[in-house]
């Protein structure tokens, strides 16, 4: 039975995963190693546990990375998504299982045959979104089919937000996961299917094309399209479905303000700003604003077609974009400058509670009647250390590692968690950790 667990990454979303592995290590005979470029962060998460060890790792150092992987049985990578492929190739070479919470790239899927040949399981998208969304959706879709229903539309929305009692800024948002991913969210083209019509949203339109989503007892949110919804028609067994959409939830007003940042150019990560370390935010806005009369703020508002005193501009002002304060980042791109600014403005305070909301809307026909199955998940965190985000990302990873180590997963190759042998036991155990979906059906 695999007993050596390597967790690469000790960041925001790692706490619940590390705690789960350590809490079960004695019973399962596990030794758990947490590797990170910041040894102090890893040591804080392991907290002196007798079955836990820490290791310094610069993941770009190939020999160091392979040495750690060679001494493990199952590798859990919490690295940024673009770094998983290096780890995956090492796992192929060294015959190790791999689990991640990130979207599975085409590069990773191409390793499927080699993984199967070596009887390895590479499980991706095993977190919250993606992860719990796939598992809970498949559970409901299969329940509808078992009743004899035919699914005609699938819509799914998830948001990692701040709980109302901790919501003290005009954006309604604070960081509970990788800040870089938040800054770069929506880049590329989102695509989905609406009544058999393909819909494409280029990046500059993603945040201006939103839907209202109401979750009972919580309120109404706005959703924007999330990446490529079409990928999941086959994965969910919905090949002929006329409507499929996956989206991300935010509090009302967020998307319009983020759309303004995109059109100003503040999410561009492709070019460094000349002498950025000596510029002020105000000077950067001057450089991005059209020439003309009036204040920088008024010219930015005019460029965006916004009221200078309106809610969107108030959010931009609150960020500090028009302050005469030095940026102090050398050779930084606008995206990096924005990320650095947001790290301070959107920082969780010690007692802040985060909020996870998820909703599936599954339209189907049964006995000639059109119905909609609605599933809602709402979970609050305890504080800035014990977040709902860390629990809902980390616990599915830990539970899946346990299932693997106990020999309860038979599949090999590259997968996402849409198989019954995965989602049933994971969702069942997640309920014991406080994750509860509510379901109701309405006539369409």
Coordinates of N, CA and C in Angstrom, one line a residue, residues 136-237:
X136 N -20.3 16.7 -8.0 CA -21.7 16.9 -7.6 C -22.6 17.0 -8.8
X137 N -22.1 17.5 -9.9 CA -22.9 17.6 -11.2 C -23.2 16.2 -11.7
X138 N -22.1 15.3 -11.7 CA -22.3 14.0 -12.2 C -23.3 13.2 -11.3
X139 N -23.2 13.4 -10.0 CA -24.1 12.7 -9.1 C -25.6 13.1 -9.4
X140 N -25.9 14.4 -9.6 CA -27.2 14.8 -10.0 C -27.6 14.4 -11.4
X141 N -26.7 14.5 -12.3 CA -27.1 14.1 -13.7 C -27.4 12.6 -13.7
X142 N -26.7 11.8 -13.0 CA -26.9 10.3 -13.0 C -28.2 10.0 -12.3
X143 N -28.5 10.8 -11.2 CA -29.8 10.6 -10.5 C -31.0 10.9 -11.4
X144 N -30.9 11.9 -12.2 CA -32.0 12.3 -13.1 C -32.1 11.2 -14.1
X145 N -31.0 10.7 -14.7 CA -31.1 9.7 -15.7 C -31.7 8.4 -15.1
X146 N -31.4 8.1 -13.9 CA -31.9 6.8 -13.3 C -33.4 6.9 -13.0
X147 N -33.9 8.1 -13.0 CA -35.4 8.3 -12.9 C -36.0 8.2 -14.3
X148 N -35.2 8.2 -15.3 CA -35.7 8.2 -16.7 C -35.8 9.5 -17.4
X149 N -35.2 10.5 -16.7 CA -35.1 11.9 -17.3 C -34.1 12.1 -18.4
X150 N -34.3 13.0 -19.3 CA -33.4 13.3 -20.3 C -32.9 14.8 -20.1
X151 N -31.6 15.0 -19.9 CA -31.1 16.3 -19.6 C -31.1 17.1 -20.9
X152 N -31.6 18.4 -20.8 CA -31.7 19.2 -22.0 C -30.8 20.5 -21.8
X153 N -30.4 20.8 -20.6 CA -29.5 22.0 -20.4 C -28.8 21.8 -19.1
X154 N -27.5 22.3 -19.1 CA -26.7 22.2 -17.9 C -26.0 23.5 -17.7
X155 N -26.2 24.1 -16.5 CA -25.5 25.4 -16.1 C -25.0 25.2 -14.7
X156 N -23.7 25.6 -14.6 CA -23.1 25.5 -13.3 C -22.3 26.7 -12.9
X157 N -22.4 27.2 -11.7 CA -21.7 28.4 -11.3 C -21.1 28.3 -9.9
X158 N -19.9 28.8 -9.8 CA -19.2 28.7 -8.5 C -18.5 30.0 -8.2
X159 N -18.4 30.4 -6.9 CA -17.7 31.6 -6.5 C -17.0 31.4 -5.2
X160 N -15.8 31.8 -5.1 CA -15.0 31.9 -3.9 C -15.0 33.4 -3.5
X161 N -15.8 33.7 -2.5 CA -16.1 35.1 -2.1 C -15.7 35.4 -0.7
X162 N -16.1 36.6 -0.2 CA -16.0 36.9 1.2 C -17.4 36.9 1.8
X163 N -17.5 36.4 3.0 CA -18.8 36.3 3.7 C -19.3 37.7 4.0
X164 N -20.6 37.9 4.0 CA -21.2 39.2 4.2 C -20.7 40.0 5.4
X165 N -20.5 39.2 6.5 CA -20.1 39.9 7.8 C -18.6 40.4 7.7
X166 N -17.8 39.9 6.7 CA -16.4 40.3 6.6 C -16.2 41.1 5.3
X167 N -17.4 41.4 4.6 CA -17.3 42.2 3.4 C -17.2 43.7 3.6
X168 N -16.0 44.2 3.7 CA -15.8 45.6 4.1 C -15.1 46.4 3.1
X169 N -15.1 45.9 1.8 CA -14.6 46.8 0.7 C -15.5 46.8 -0.5
X170 N -15.5 47.8 -1.3 CA -16.5 48.0 -2.4 C -16.4 47.0 -3.5
X171 N -15.4 46.1 -3.5 CA -15.3 45.1 -4.5 C -16.0 43.8 -4.1
X172 N -16.2 43.7 -2.8 CA -16.8 42.4 -2.3 C -15.9 41.2 -2.5
X173 N -14.6 41.4 -2.4 CA -13.7 40.3 -2.7 C -12.4 40.5 -1.9
X174 N -11.9 39.3 -1.5 CA -10.5 39.2 -0.9 C -9.9 37.9 -1.4
X175 N -8.6 37.8 -1.3 CA -7.9 36.7 -1.8 C -8.0 35.5 -0.8
X176 N -8.5 34.3 -1.3 CA -8.4 33.1 -0.6 C -7.7 32.0 -1.4
X177 N -7.2 32.4 -2.6 CA -6.5 31.4 -3.4 C -5.5 32.2 -4.2
X178 N -4.8 31.6 -5.1 CA -3.7 32.2 -5.9 C -4.0 33.5 -6.5
X179 N -3.4 34.6 -6.0 CA -3.7 36.0 -6.5 C -3.4 36.1 -8.0
X180 N -2.4 35.5 -8.5 CA -2.1 35.6 -9.9 C -3.2 35.0 -10.8
X181 N -3.8 33.9 -10.3 CA -4.9 33.4 -11.1 C -6.1 34.3 -11.1
X182 N -6.3 35.0 -10.1 CA -7.4 36.0 -10.0 C -7.2 37.1 -11.0
X183 N -6.0 37.6 -11.1 CA -5.6 38.7 -12.0 C -5.7 38.3 -13.4
X184 N -5.4 37.1 -13.7 CA -5.4 36.6 -15.1 C -6.7 35.9 -15.5
X185 N -7.6 35.9 -14.6 CA -8.9 35.2 -14.8 C -9.6 35.7 -16.1
X186 N -10.1 34.8 -16.9 CA -10.9 35.1 -18.1 C -10.1 35.3 -19.3
X187 N -8.8 35.3 -19.2 CA -8.0 35.5 -20.4 C -8.1 34.4 -21.4
X188 N -8.0 34.7 -22.7 CA -8.4 33.7 -23.7 C -9.8 33.9 -24.0
X189 N -10.4 33.0 -24.8 CA -11.8 33.1 -25.2 C -12.7 32.0 -24.4
X190 N -13.7 32.5 -23.8 CA -14.7 31.6 -23.2 C -15.7 31.2 -24.2
X191 N -16.1 29.9 -24.2 CA -17.1 29.4 -25.1 C -18.1 28.5 -24.4
X192 N -19.3 28.6 -24.9 CA -20.4 27.8 -24.3 C -21.4 27.5 -25.4
X193 N -22.4 26.8 -25.1 CA -23.5 26.4 -26.0 C -24.8 26.9 -25.4
X194 N -25.6 27.6 -26.3 CA -26.9 28.1 -25.8 C -27.9 27.8 -26.9
X195 N -28.8 26.8 -26.5 CA -29.8 26.3 -27.4 C -29.3 26.0 -28.8
X196 N -28.3 25.2 -28.8 CA -27.6 24.7 -30.0 C -26.8 25.7 -30.8
X197 N -26.6 26.9 -30.2 CA -25.8 27.9 -30.8 C -24.5 28.1 -30.1
X198 N -23.4 28.0 -30.8 CA -22.1 28.2 -30.2 C -21.9 29.7 -29.8
X199 N -21.4 30.0 -28.7 CA -21.2 31.3 -28.2 C -19.7 31.5 -27.8
X200 N -19.1 32.5 -28.4 CA -17.7 32.8 -28.1 C -17.6 34.2 -27.4
X201 N -16.8 34.3 -26.3 CA -16.6 35.6 -25.7 C -15.1 35.8 -25.6
X202 N -14.6 36.7 -26.4 CA -13.2 37.1 -26.3 C -13.0 37.8 -25.0
X203 N -11.7 37.8 -24.5 CA -11.4 38.3 -23.2 C -12.0 39.7 -22.9
X204 N -12.0 40.6 -23.9 CA -12.4 41.9 -23.6 C -14.0 42.0 -23.4
X205 N -14.7 40.9 -23.7 CA -16.1 40.9 -23.5 C -16.6 40.0 -22.4
X206 N -15.7 39.2 -21.8 CA -16.1 38.2 -20.8 C -16.7 38.8 -19.6
X207 N -16.2 39.9 -19.1 CA -16.7 40.5 -17.9 C -17.8 41.5 -18.1
X208 N -18.2 41.8 -19.4 CA -19.3 42.6 -19.7 C -20.5 41.8 -20.1
X209 N -20.4 40.5 -20.1 CA -21.5 39.6 -20.5 C -21.8 38.7 -19.3
X210 N -22.7 39.1 -18.5 CA -22.9 38.4 -17.2 C -24.4 37.9 -17.1
X211 N -24.6 37.0 -16.1 CA -25.9 36.5 -15.8 C -26.2 36.7 -14.3
X212 N -27.4 36.9 -13.9 CA -27.8 36.9 -12.5 C -28.1 35.5 -12.0
X213 N -27.5 35.2 -10.9 CA -27.7 33.8 -10.3 C -28.2 34.1 -8.8
X214 N -29.3 33.6 -8.5 CA -29.8 33.7 -7.1 C -29.7 32.4 -6.3
X215 N -29.1 32.5 -5.1 CA -29.0 31.4 -4.3 C -29.8 31.6 -3.0
X216 N -30.8 30.8 -2.8 CA -31.7 31.0 -1.7 C -31.0 31.2 -0.4
X217 N -31.5 32.2 0.3 CA -31.0 32.5 1.6 C -29.7 33.3 1.6
X218 N -29.1 33.5 0.5 CA -27.8 34.2 0.4 C -27.9 35.5 -0.4
X219 N -28.6 35.4 -1.6 CA -28.7 36.6 -2.4 C -28.5 36.3 -3.9
X220 N -28.4 37.4 -4.6 CA -28.2 37.4 -6.1 C -26.7 37.8 -6.4
X221 N -26.1 37.0 -7.2 CA -24.7 37.2 -7.7 C -24.7 37.4 -9.2
X222 N -23.6 37.9 -9.7 CA -23.4 38.0 -11.1 C -22.4 36.9 -11.5
X223 N -22.6 36.3 -12.7 CA -21.8 35.2 -13.2 C -21.2 35.6 -14.5
X224 N -19.9 35.3 -14.7 CA -19.3 35.4 -16.0 C -18.8 34.0 -16.5
X225 N -18.8 33.9 -17.8 CA -18.5 32.6 -18.4 C -17.0 32.1 -18.1
X226 N -16.9 30.9 -17.8 CA -15.6 30.3 -17.3 C -15.0 29.4 -18.3
X227 N -14.0 29.9 -19.0 CA -13.2 29.1 -19.9 C -14.0 28.4 -21.0
X228 N -13.7 27.1 -21.2 CA -14.4 26.3 -22.3 C -15.4 25.4 -21.8
X229 N -16.6 25.7 -21.7 CA -17.7 24.9 -21.2 C -17.9 23.6 -22.1
X230 N -17.5 23.8 -23.4 CA -17.8 22.7 -24.4 C -17.0 21.4 -24.0
X231 N -15.8 21.6 -23.4 CA -15.0 20.4 -23.0 C -15.8 19.4 -22.2
X232 N -16.8 19.9 -21.5 CA -17.4 19.0 -20.5 C -18.7 18.3 -21.0
X233 N -19.0 18.5 -22.3 CA -20.1 17.8 -22.9 C -19.8 16.3 -22.8
X234 N -18.6 15.9 -23.3 CA -18.3 14.5 -23.4 C -18.0 14.0 -22.0
X235 N -17.2 14.8 -21.2 CA -16.9 14.3 -19.8 C -18.1 14.0 -19.0
X236 N -19.1 14.8 -19.2 CA -20.4 14.6 -18.4 C -21.4 13.7 -19.1
X237 N -21.0 13.1 -20.2 CA -21.9 12.3 -21.0 C -23.1 13.0 -21.5

